[in-house]
């Protein structure tokens, strides 16, 4: 496949964008929640379901060998994509949430003790709060929370106050799913590492909009989900530095994660299988590898310019609507916009927009502490992907204005 350099060509790969919803060609602005899939991904998944299907790693037969090759090929694909040093640093998971639970249980379970803390920020997704809360409860540790300012920007000026000796883990979002701002993650890695504290980056949104190089970021762990990156649902990646992963106990026990098993004692498989118990979603993982191939077939220059143009157009248009407040403004803004409109419930707006063929998200967006920090009970979010167009934004803005009028 040659490089994709224009929008019409790009959209041709996504049949979902041609759907008619409520009598209108869909305007899909809920990409922060999940993205649509290109044909190469659905074809590979279908081909595997139709026959390139044998359980991986276990059998000597040809179908098992072909599935294993696609699965391990996807691991190598992911390794290159994020510039990890070794393929065994790539653990396939069912998504960011699963990866964070693995880390909280395994890493947190081993290294957190009574009186220790886990440092988060106020702008985390529930997936990066609740697993830590659960392990803290078990281990007698607690959460520490670095605040954000009125614009949603990290109060990084306070970092030294938060990186106290009791902090044993820092776990923060690369890009918040509400604010759409690229956080100063290299800076927090550097500050934490000076004190010997490992850093986890929740890259569920970051992997989609930033070029991620885990070695350049210097993070100890990086997590993302395949379905937000044009890949299948139920797929994801936990990247971890080899030495750290080797020093962690397994999370789930079962087939494929063992070396030898007796009733007296089990020894575990080497990385990465130690963390991949049971039959993994091998078809999904191969599909995620294909999605990565696809994103890399889109010209980087086109992508950068296009996302910048979409962001500018949305900010300008939203800025003209009376009573509308955007949460998360500043440099490094991706095309993801959470906002409120004075006197109007976001769910009412989202429902009216749906009737007009526009898909947006409303509510707490799995970030209740952040939404409450802004004094809100919910927000509306429009999150765009590389396949969205300027015409769709025009239609969205006009429809939003119409909906606001109907509700005031
Ligand atoms: N973290 C962030 C920043 C997210 O945006 C999301 C998904 N909305 C998650 C974690 C959880 O991802 P998943 O539901 O795919 O596990």
Tab-separated table of C-alpha atoms and ligand atoms in Angstrom:
chain	number	residue	atom	x	y	z
A	1	UNK	CA	0.000	0.000	0.000
A	2	UNK	CA	1.399	3.438	-0.973
A	3	UNK	CA	1.307	6.360	1.459
A	4	UNK	CA	-2.165	7.828	1.971
A	5	UNK	CA	-1.935	11.571	1.536
A	6	UNK	CA	-5.501	12.794	1.242
A	7	UNK	CA	-8.738	12.589	3.123
A	8	UNK	CA	-10.985	11.108	0.419
A	9	UNK	CA	-8.601	8.237	-0.077
A	10	UNK	CA	-8.285	7.749	3.691
A	11	UNK	CA	-12.057	7.662	4.233
A	12	UNK	CA	-12.472	4.985	1.563
A	13	UNK	CA	-10.792	2.545	3.966
A	14	UNK	CA	-13.546	3.010	6.584
A	15	UNK	CA	-16.927	1.602	5.512
A	16	UNK	CA	-18.457	2.596	8.881
A	17	UNK	CA	-18.253	6.262	7.858
A	18	UNK	CA	-20.753	5.679	5.060
A	19	UNK	CA	-23.555	4.648	7.423
A	20	UNK	CA	-26.780	6.580	7.631
A	21	UNK	CA	-27.934	7.141	11.218
A	22	UNK	CA	-31.271	8.773	11.965
A	23	UNK	CA	-31.612	9.738	8.321
A	24	UNK	CA	-28.196	11.454	8.049
A	25	UNK	CA	-24.783	10.296	6.963
A	26	UNK	CA	-23.091	9.708	10.281
A	27	UNK	CA	-20.742	12.289	11.768
A	28	UNK	CA	-18.723	10.173	14.156
A	29	UNK	CA	-17.157	12.406	16.807
A	30	UNK	CA	-16.757	9.813	19.583
A	31	UNK	CA	-13.316	8.586	18.641
A	32	UNK	CA	-11.918	9.105	22.146
A	33	UNK	CA	-14.225	6.262	23.186
A	34	UNK	CA	-13.466	3.983	20.237
A	35	UNK	CA	-12.476	4.401	16.598
A	36	UNK	CA	-13.881	2.854	13.431
A	37	UNK	CA	-11.841	0.118	11.737
A	38	UNK	CA	-10.206	0.136	8.309
A	39	UNK	CA	-10.941	-2.688	5.863
A	40	UNK	CA	-7.473	-4.221	6.207
A	41	UNK	CA	-8.156	-4.852	9.911
A	42	UNK	CA	-11.632	-6.319	9.456
A	43	UNK	CA	-10.406	-8.456	6.520
A	44	UNK	CA	-7.567	-9.948	8.538
A	45	UNK	CA	-9.848	-10.629	11.501
A	46	UNK	CA	-12.412	-12.226	9.181
A	47	UNK	CA	-9.758	-14.327	7.428
A	48	UNK	CA	-8.510	-15.601	10.751
A	49	UNK	CA	-12.013	-16.362	11.986
A	50	UNK	CA	-12.732	-18.124	8.711
A	51	UNK	CA	-9.740	-20.402	8.912
A	52	UNK	CA	-6.301	-19.092	9.884
A	53	UNK	CA	-7.326	-20.231	13.304
A	54	UNK	CA	-5.384	-22.590	15.529
A	55	UNK	CA	-4.549	-21.982	19.167
A	56	UNK	CA	-1.147	-20.311	19.408
A	57	UNK	CA	2.121	-21.665	20.821
A	58	UNK	CA	0.621	-25.087	21.644
A	59	UNK	CA	0.413	-27.377	18.694
A	60	UNK	CA	2.673	-28.567	15.910
A	61	UNK	CA	-0.028	-28.345	13.234
A	62	UNK	CA	-0.015	-25.815	10.432
A	63	UNK	CA	-2.976	-23.672	11.532
A	64	UNK	CA	-1.446	-23.235	14.973
A	65	UNK	CA	1.844	-22.250	13.339
A	66	UNK	CA	0.126	-19.676	11.093
A	67	UNK	CA	-1.830	-18.111	13.963
A	68	UNK	CA	1.290	-18.034	16.126
A	69	UNK	CA	3.217	-16.326	13.357
A	70	UNK	CA	0.565	-13.625	13.013
A	71	UNK	CA	0.394	-13.155	16.796
A	72	UNK	CA	4.142	-12.937	17.312
A	73	UNK	CA	4.426	-10.823	14.161
A	74	UNK	CA	2.040	-8.338	15.766
A	75	UNK	CA	4.237	-8.261	18.874
A	76	UNK	CA	7.235	-7.324	16.773
A	77	UNK	CA	5.086	-4.754	14.942
A	78	UNK	CA	4.126	-3.132	18.259
A	79	UNK	CA	7.741	-3.228	19.455
A	80	UNK	CA	8.893	-1.269	16.434
A	81	UNK	CA	5.936	1.113	16.609
A	82	UNK	CA	6.806	2.277	20.133
A	83	UNK	CA	10.544	1.629	19.797
A	84	UNK	CA	10.773	-0.836	22.677
A	85	UNK	CA	14.116	-2.600	22.952
A	86	UNK	CA	12.876	-6.214	23.163
A	87	UNK	CA	9.745	-8.023	21.922
A	88	UNK	CA	9.336	-9.604	25.358
A	89	UNK	CA	8.692	-6.129	26.736
A	90	UNK	CA	5.379	-6.148	24.836
A	91	UNK	CA	2.625	-7.884	26.808
A	92	UNK	CA	-0.679	-8.329	25.003
A	93	UNK	CA	-3.691	-7.451	27.160
A	94	UNK	CA	-7.386	-6.909	26.569
A	95	UNK	CA	-6.901	-3.132	26.836
A	96	UNK	CA	-5.548	-0.275	28.911
A	97	UNK	CA	-7.809	-1.150	31.837
A	98	UNK	CA	-6.522	-4.725	31.956
A	99	UNK	CA	-2.920	-3.494	31.760
A	100	UNK	CA	-3.402	-1.076	34.645
A	101	UNK	CA	-5.039	-3.775	36.742
A	102	UNK	CA	-2.122	-6.079	35.978
A	103	UNK	CA	0.341	-3.412	37.104
A	104	UNK	CA	-1.613	-2.496	40.222
A	105	UNK	CA	-1.990	-6.111	41.301
A	106	UNK	CA	1.445	-7.372	40.351
A	107	UNK	CA	3.766	-4.388	40.717
A	108	UNK	CA	1.668	-2.606	43.357
A	109	UNK	CA	1.002	-5.847	45.210
A	110	UNK	CA	4.714	-6.543	45.483
A	111	UNK	CA	6.185	-3.093	46.050
A	112	UNK	CA	3.520	-1.151	47.998
A	113	UNK	CA	3.643	-1.407	51.765
A	114	UNK	CA	1.915	0.209	54.709
A	115	UNK	CA	2.310	3.999	54.563
A	116	UNK	CA	3.452	4.093	50.903
A	117	UNK	CA	1.744	6.187	48.216
A	118	UNK	CA	0.904	6.082	44.535
A	119	UNK	CA	1.062	9.467	42.827
A	120	UNK	CA	-1.662	10.254	40.258
A	121	UNK	CA	-3.042	13.519	38.916
A	122	UNK	CA	-6.514	14.958	39.185
A	123	UNK	CA	-7.032	14.311	35.474
A	124	UNK	CA	-6.963	10.507	35.405
A	125	UNK	CA	-9.421	8.084	33.853
A	126	UNK	CA	-11.147	5.768	36.346
A	127	UNK	CA	-8.960	2.946	34.975
A	128	UNK	CA	-5.959	4.744	36.384
A	129	UNK	CA	-7.591	5.438	39.741
A	130	UNK	CA	-9.662	2.466	40.838
A	131	UNK	CA	-7.084	-0.362	40.398
A	132	UNK	CA	-4.649	1.678	42.520
A	133	UNK	CA	-7.290	2.349	45.130
A	134	UNK	CA	-8.013	-1.381	45.299
A	135	UNK	CA	-4.380	-2.382	45.794
A	136	UNK	CA	-3.788	0.497	48.236
A	137	UNK	CA	-6.649	-0.786	50.359
A	138	UNK	CA	-5.087	-4.248	50.391
A	139	UNK	CA	-1.584	-3.019	51.170
A	140	UNK	CA	-2.332	-0.142	53.578
A	141	UNK	CA	-1.050	2.425	51.094
A	142	UNK	CA	-2.780	5.575	49.805
A	143	UNK	CA	-3.245	7.753	46.730
A	144	UNK	CA	-1.635	11.161	46.315
A	145	UNK	CA	-3.166	13.460	43.737
A	146	UNK	CA	-1.376	16.290	41.952
A	147	UNK	CA	-4.000	18.913	40.966
A	148	UNK	CA	-4.667	20.592	37.611
A	149	UNK	CA	-5.430	24.309	37.168
A	150	UNK	CA	-8.629	25.925	35.823
A	151	UNK	CA	-7.515	25.193	32.238
A	152	UNK	CA	-6.837	21.563	33.073
A	153	UNK	CA	-3.063	21.964	32.994
A	154	UNK	CA	-1.027	19.932	35.503
A	155	UNK	CA	0.225	21.973	38.471
A	156	UNK	CA	3.687	20.660	37.671
A	157	UNK	CA	5.154	23.550	39.671
A	158	UNK	CA	4.086	21.514	42.725
A	159	UNK	CA	5.795	18.283	41.663
A	160	UNK	CA	8.538	18.360	44.285
A	161	UNK	CA	5.891	18.750	46.976
A	162	UNK	CA	4.220	15.571	45.706
A	163	UNK	CA	7.284	13.416	45.059
A	164	UNK	CA	7.821	12.654	48.733
A	165	UNK	CA	9.749	9.592	49.990
A	166	UNK	CA	6.534	7.589	50.552
A	167	UNK	CA	5.747	7.674	46.794
A	168	UNK	CA	6.628	4.313	45.265
A	169	UNK	CA	4.850	4.598	41.895
A	170	UNK	CA	3.791	7.475	39.630
A	171	UNK	CA	0.944	6.647	37.231
A	172	UNK	CA	-0.360	9.392	34.926
A	173	UNK	CA	-2.072	9.888	31.579
A	174	UNK	CA	-0.014	10.871	28.559
A	175	UNK	CA	-3.122	12.708	27.276
A	176	UNK	CA	-6.311	13.012	29.341
A	177	UNK	CA	-9.469	11.657	27.732
A	178	UNK	CA	-11.350	14.766	28.925
A	179	UNK	CA	-8.876	17.585	28.416
A	180	UNK	CA	-7.062	16.534	25.255
A	181	UNK	CA	-3.812	18.162	26.355
A	182	UNK	CA	-0.426	16.493	25.952
A	183	UNK	CA	1.006	16.337	29.456
A	184	UNK	CA	4.683	17.043	30.271
A	185	UNK	CA	5.392	13.341	30.672
A	186	UNK	CA	9.121	13.457	29.934
A	187	UNK	CA	9.458	16.016	32.702
A	188	UNK	CA	7.593	13.918	35.255
A	189	UNK	CA	9.634	10.838	34.276
A	190	UNK	CA	12.817	12.778	34.811
A	191	UNK	CA	11.677	14.235	38.170
A	192	UNK	CA	10.515	10.829	39.445
A	193	UNK	CA	13.594	8.963	38.217
A	194	UNK	CA	15.860	11.384	40.082
A	195	UNK	CA	14.257	9.898	43.185
A	196	UNK	CA	14.269	6.341	41.895
A	197	UNK	CA	10.475	6.197	41.442
A	198	UNK	CA	9.124	4.270	38.426
A	199	UNK	CA	6.619	5.940	36.100
A	200	UNK	CA	3.626	4.410	34.340
A	201	UNK	CA	2.071	6.252	31.402
A	202	UNK	CA	-1.557	5.617	30.487
A	203	UNK	CA	-1.291	6.047	26.740
A	204	UNK	CA	-4.885	5.190	25.768
A	205	UNK	CA	-5.235	8.591	24.068
A	206	UNK	CA	-1.524	9.374	23.712
A	207	UNK	CA	-0.735	6.507	21.357
A	208	UNK	CA	-3.287	7.799	18.848
A	209	UNK	CA	-2.168	11.398	18.609
A	210	UNK	CA	1.526	11.400	19.483
A	211	UNK	CA	4.493	9.600	18.027
A	212	UNK	CA	5.385	7.398	20.984
A	213	UNK	CA	8.978	6.341	21.553
A	214	UNK	CA	9.123	4.632	24.939
A	215	UNK	CA	12.891	4.877	25.117
A	216	UNK	CA	12.805	8.612	24.440
A	217	UNK	CA	9.986	9.100	26.948
A	218	UNK	CA	12.028	7.086	29.417
A	219	UNK	CA	8.886	5.710	31.095
A	220	UNK	CA	8.978	2.361	32.852
A	221	UNK	CA	5.562	1.233	31.603
A	222	UNK	CA	3.286	2.427	28.791
A	223	UNK	CA	-0.247	1.172	28.164
A	224	UNK	CA	-2.740	1.460	25.358
A	225	UNK	CA	-5.854	-0.118	23.808
A	226	UNK	CA	-6.132	-1.432	20.249
A	227	UNK	CA	-9.709	-0.291	19.696
A	228	UNK	CA	-8.848	3.409	20.012
A	229	UNK	CA	-6.102	2.953	17.439
A	230	UNK	CA	-8.340	1.638	14.619
A	231	UNK	CA	-7.857	-1.948	15.822
A	232	UNK	CA	-10.203	-4.596	17.235
A	233	UNK	CA	-11.859	-4.367	20.648
A	234	UNK	CA	-10.503	-6.549	23.434
A	235	UNK	CA	-6.901	-5.818	22.504
A	236	UNK	CA	-4.204	-3.771	24.140
A	237	UNK	CA	-0.583	-3.535	25.126
A	238	UNK	CA	1.374	-3.230	28.303
A	239	UNK	CA	4.927	-2.184	27.575
A	240	UNK	CA	7.322	-2.570	30.470
A	241	UNK	CA	11.080	-2.424	30.862
A	242	UNK	CA	12.341	-5.972	30.819
A	243	UNK	CA	14.146	-5.843	34.161
A	244	UNK	CA	11.017	-4.551	35.890
A	245	UNK	CA	8.698	-7.094	34.269
A	246	UNK	CA	11.084	-9.882	35.198
A	247	UNK	CA	10.949	-8.787	38.794
A	248	UNK	CA	7.136	-8.826	38.948
A	249	UNK	CA	4.978	-11.811	39.922
A	250	UNK	CA	2.424	-13.105	37.406
A	251	UNK	CA	-1.076	-11.699	37.645
A	252	UNK	CA	-3.333	-14.384	36.168
A	253	UNK	CA	-2.425	-18.037	36.404
A	254	UNK	CA	-3.238	-20.701	33.823
A	255	UNK	CA	-2.060	-22.269	30.600
A	256	UNK	CA	0.854	-20.857	28.592
A	257	UNK	CA	2.259	-18.797	31.494
A	258	UNK	CA	4.018	-21.747	33.099
A	259	UNK	CA	7.258	-23.612	32.729
A	260	UNK	CA	6.494	-26.735	34.823
A	261	UNK	CA	3.495	-27.499	36.971
A	262	UNK	CA	3.246	-29.926	39.873
A	263	UNK	CA	0.776	-29.904	42.742
A	264	UNK	CA	3.630	-28.858	44.992
A	265	UNK	CA	5.072	-26.032	42.930
A	266	UNK	CA	4.753	-24.256	39.590
A	267	UNK	CA	7.506	-22.416	37.819
A	268	UNK	CA	6.634	-19.677	35.382
A	269	UNK	CA	7.352	-19.093	31.726
A	270	UNK	CA	9.764	-16.393	30.650
A	271	UNK	CA	8.520	-13.025	29.382
A	272	UNK	CA	6.213	-12.187	27.754
A	273	UNK	CA	4.171	-15.359	28.309
A	274	UNK	CA	4.432	-15.073	32.089
A	275	UNK	CA	1.810	-12.325	31.788
A	276	UNK	CA	-0.327	-13.907	29.056
A	277	UNK	CA	-2.195	-16.698	30.829
A	278	UNK	CA	-4.795	-18.678	28.913
A	279	UNK	CA	-5.745	-18.327	25.268
A	280	UNK	CA	-5.182	-14.676	24.458
A	281	UNK	CA	-7.171	-12.736	21.890
A	282	UNK	CA	-4.667	-13.771	19.233
A	283	UNK	CA	-6.920	-12.828	16.335
A	284	UNK	CA	-7.467	-9.408	17.899
A	285	UNK	CA	-3.755	-8.906	18.540
A	286	UNK	CA	-2.973	-9.700	14.902
A	287	UNK	CA	-5.708	-7.227	13.920
A	288	UNK	CA	-4.109	-4.592	16.143
A	289	UNK	CA	-0.792	-5.193	14.369
A	290	UNK	CA	-2.580	-4.617	11.072
A	291	UNK	CA	-4.142	-1.402	12.443
A	292	UNK	CA	-0.652	-0.179	13.289
A	293	UNK	CA	0.458	-0.990	9.735
A	294	UNK	CA	-2.488	1.046	8.530
A	295	UNK	CA	-1.745	4.122	10.666
A	296	UNK	CA	1.818	3.992	9.420
A	297	UNK	CA	0.581	3.996	5.839
A	298	UNK	CA	-0.880	7.479	6.349
A	299	UNK	CA	1.508	10.315	5.548
A	300	UNK	CA	2.759	11.884	8.769
A	301	UNK	CA	2.820	15.325	7.253
A	302	UNK	CA	-0.788	14.997	6.096
A	303	UNK	CA	-1.798	13.764	9.536
A	304	UNK	CA	-0.069	16.570	11.414
A	305	UNK	CA	-1.498	19.315	9.188
A	306	UNK	CA	-4.948	17.785	9.117
A	307	UNK	CA	-5.235	17.355	12.907
A	308	UNK	CA	-3.966	20.907	13.403
A	309	UNK	CA	-6.546	22.292	10.969
A	310	UNK	CA	-9.400	20.321	12.578
A	311	UNK	CA	-8.370	21.507	16.046
A	312	UNK	CA	-8.169	25.158	14.958
A	313	UNK	CA	-11.540	25.039	13.227
A	314	UNK	CA	-13.270	23.416	16.208
A	315	UNK	CA	-11.765	25.832	18.732
A	316	UNK	CA	-12.798	28.821	16.640
A	317	UNK	CA	-16.326	27.517	16.076
A	318	UNK	CA	-16.952	26.451	19.662
A	319	UNK	CA	-15.597	29.806	20.854
A	320	UNK	CA	-18.463	31.572	19.042
A	321	UNK	CA	-21.237	29.775	20.925
A	322	UNK	CA	-22.676	31.791	23.824
A	323	UNK	CA	-22.344	30.217	27.255
A	324	UNK	CA	-20.019	27.474	26.015
A	325	UNK	CA	-16.925	26.674	28.082
A	326	UNK	CA	-14.167	24.377	26.895
A	327	UNK	CA	-12.251	22.382	29.516
A	328	UNK	CA	-8.638	21.800	28.568
A	329	UNK	CA	-7.062	24.647	26.683
A	330	UNK	CA	-3.421	25.305	26.068
A	331	UNK	CA	-0.643	24.157	23.828
A	332	UNK	CA	-0.436	20.572	22.702
A	333	UNK	CA	-4.217	20.344	22.196
A	334	UNK	CA	-5.402	17.308	20.250
A	335	UNK	CA	-8.759	17.395	18.424
A	336	UNK	CA	-10.699	16.348	21.535
A	337	UNK	CA	-13.035	18.911	23.084
A	338	UNK	CA	-14.983	18.618	26.313
A	339	UNK	CA	-17.359	21.454	27.025
A	340	UNK	CA	-20.450	22.626	28.867
A	341	UNK	CA	-23.152	25.005	27.713
A	342	UNK	CA	-24.613	27.151	30.469
A	343	UNK	CA	-28.024	26.029	31.654
A	344	UNK	CA	-28.162	22.928	29.433
A	345	UNK	CA	-27.675	19.315	30.459
A	346	UNK	CA	-24.986	17.677	28.264
A	347	UNK	CA	-27.026	14.497	27.822
A	348	UNK	CA	-29.965	16.492	26.388
A	349	UNK	CA	-27.582	18.027	23.876
A	350	UNK	CA	-26.034	14.668	23.013
A	351	UNK	CA	-29.472	13.159	22.438
A	352	UNK	CA	-30.524	15.960	20.105
A	353	UNK	CA	-27.242	15.702	18.212
A	354	UNK	CA	-27.787	11.968	17.830
A	355	UNK	CA	-31.127	12.706	16.162
A	356	UNK	CA	-29.148	14.849	13.720
A	357	UNK	CA	-26.786	11.955	12.931
A	358	UNK	CA	-23.920	13.138	15.152
A	359	UNK	CA	-22.258	10.794	17.663
A	360	UNK	CA	-20.707	12.533	20.686
A	361	UNK	CA	-20.118	11.499	24.283
A	362	UNK	CA	-21.783	13.015	27.333
A	363	UNK	CA	-21.548	12.517	31.069
A	364	UNK	CA	-18.659	11.875	33.440
A	365	UNK	CA	-16.444	10.282	30.776
A	366	UNK	CA	-14.953	7.907	33.354
A	367	UNK	CA	-13.199	10.849	35.011
A	368	UNK	CA	-15.608	11.844	37.752
A	369	UNK	CA	-13.063	13.509	40.086
A	370	UNK	CA	-11.885	15.793	37.270
A	371	UNK	CA	-15.398	16.720	36.129
A	372	UNK	CA	-16.390	17.493	39.724
A	373	UNK	CA	-13.248	19.578	40.189
A	374	UNK	CA	-14.676	21.849	37.483
A	375	UNK	CA	-17.959	22.013	39.422
A	376	UNK	CA	-19.853	20.017	36.757
A	377	UNK	CA	-22.056	16.942	36.817
A	378	UNK	CA	-21.153	15.978	33.272
A	379	UNK	CA	-19.724	17.398	30.054
A	380	UNK	CA	-20.196	16.941	26.336
A	381	UNK	CA	-17.207	15.632	24.383
A	382	UNK	CA	-16.502	15.755	20.665
A	383	UNK	CA	-13.393	13.745	19.845
A	384	UNK	CA	-12.141	13.637	16.272
A	385	UNK	CA	-10.004	11.163	14.371
A	386	UNK	CA	-7.846	11.445	11.279
A	387	UNK	CA	-10.809	10.563	9.020
A	388	UNK	CA	-13.019	13.471	10.146
A	389	UNK	CA	-13.536	16.409	7.803
A	390	UNK	CA	-13.909	20.159	7.873
A	391	UNK	CA	-17.436	19.772	6.405
A	392	UNK	CA	-18.382	17.502	9.299
A	393	UNK	CA	-17.196	20.170	11.737
A	394	UNK	CA	-19.323	22.812	9.947
A	395	UNK	CA	-22.352	20.563	10.188
A	396	UNK	CA	-21.616	19.713	13.835
A	397	UNK	CA	-21.269	23.379	14.809
A	398	UNK	CA	-24.485	24.360	13.037
A	399	UNK	CA	-26.337	21.431	14.607
A	400	UNK	CA	-24.963	22.263	18.041
A	401	UNK	CA	-26.186	25.841	17.701
A	402	UNK	CA	-29.612	24.569	16.650
A	403	UNK	CA	-29.740	22.158	19.585
A	404	UNK	CA	-28.680	24.882	22.039
A	405	UNK	CA	-31.487	27.137	20.740
A	406	UNK	CA	-34.022	24.336	21.116
A	407	UNK	CA	-33.009	23.803	24.745
A	408	UNK	CA	-32.901	27.447	25.893
B	1	LIG	N1	-7.260	5.768	30.024
B	1	LIG	C1	-7.687	6.726	29.182
B	1	LIG	C2	-6.964	8.044	29.151
B	1	LIG	C3	-8.751	6.462	28.328
B	1	LIG	O1	-9.157	7.381	27.474
B	1	LIG	C4	-9.377	5.188	28.381
B	1	LIG	C5	-10.571	4.876	27.492
B	1	LIG	N2	-11.533	5.868	27.466
B	1	LIG	C6	-8.882	4.227	29.252
B	1	LIG	C7	-7.820	4.557	30.074
B	1	LIG	C8	-9.468	2.847	29.345
B	1	LIG	O2	-9.332	2.199	28.130
B	1	LIG	P1	-10.092	0.811	27.836
B	1	LIG	O3	-11.533	1.087	28.166
B	1	LIG	O4	-9.863	0.603	26.377
B	1	LIG	O5	-9.493	-0.212	28.707
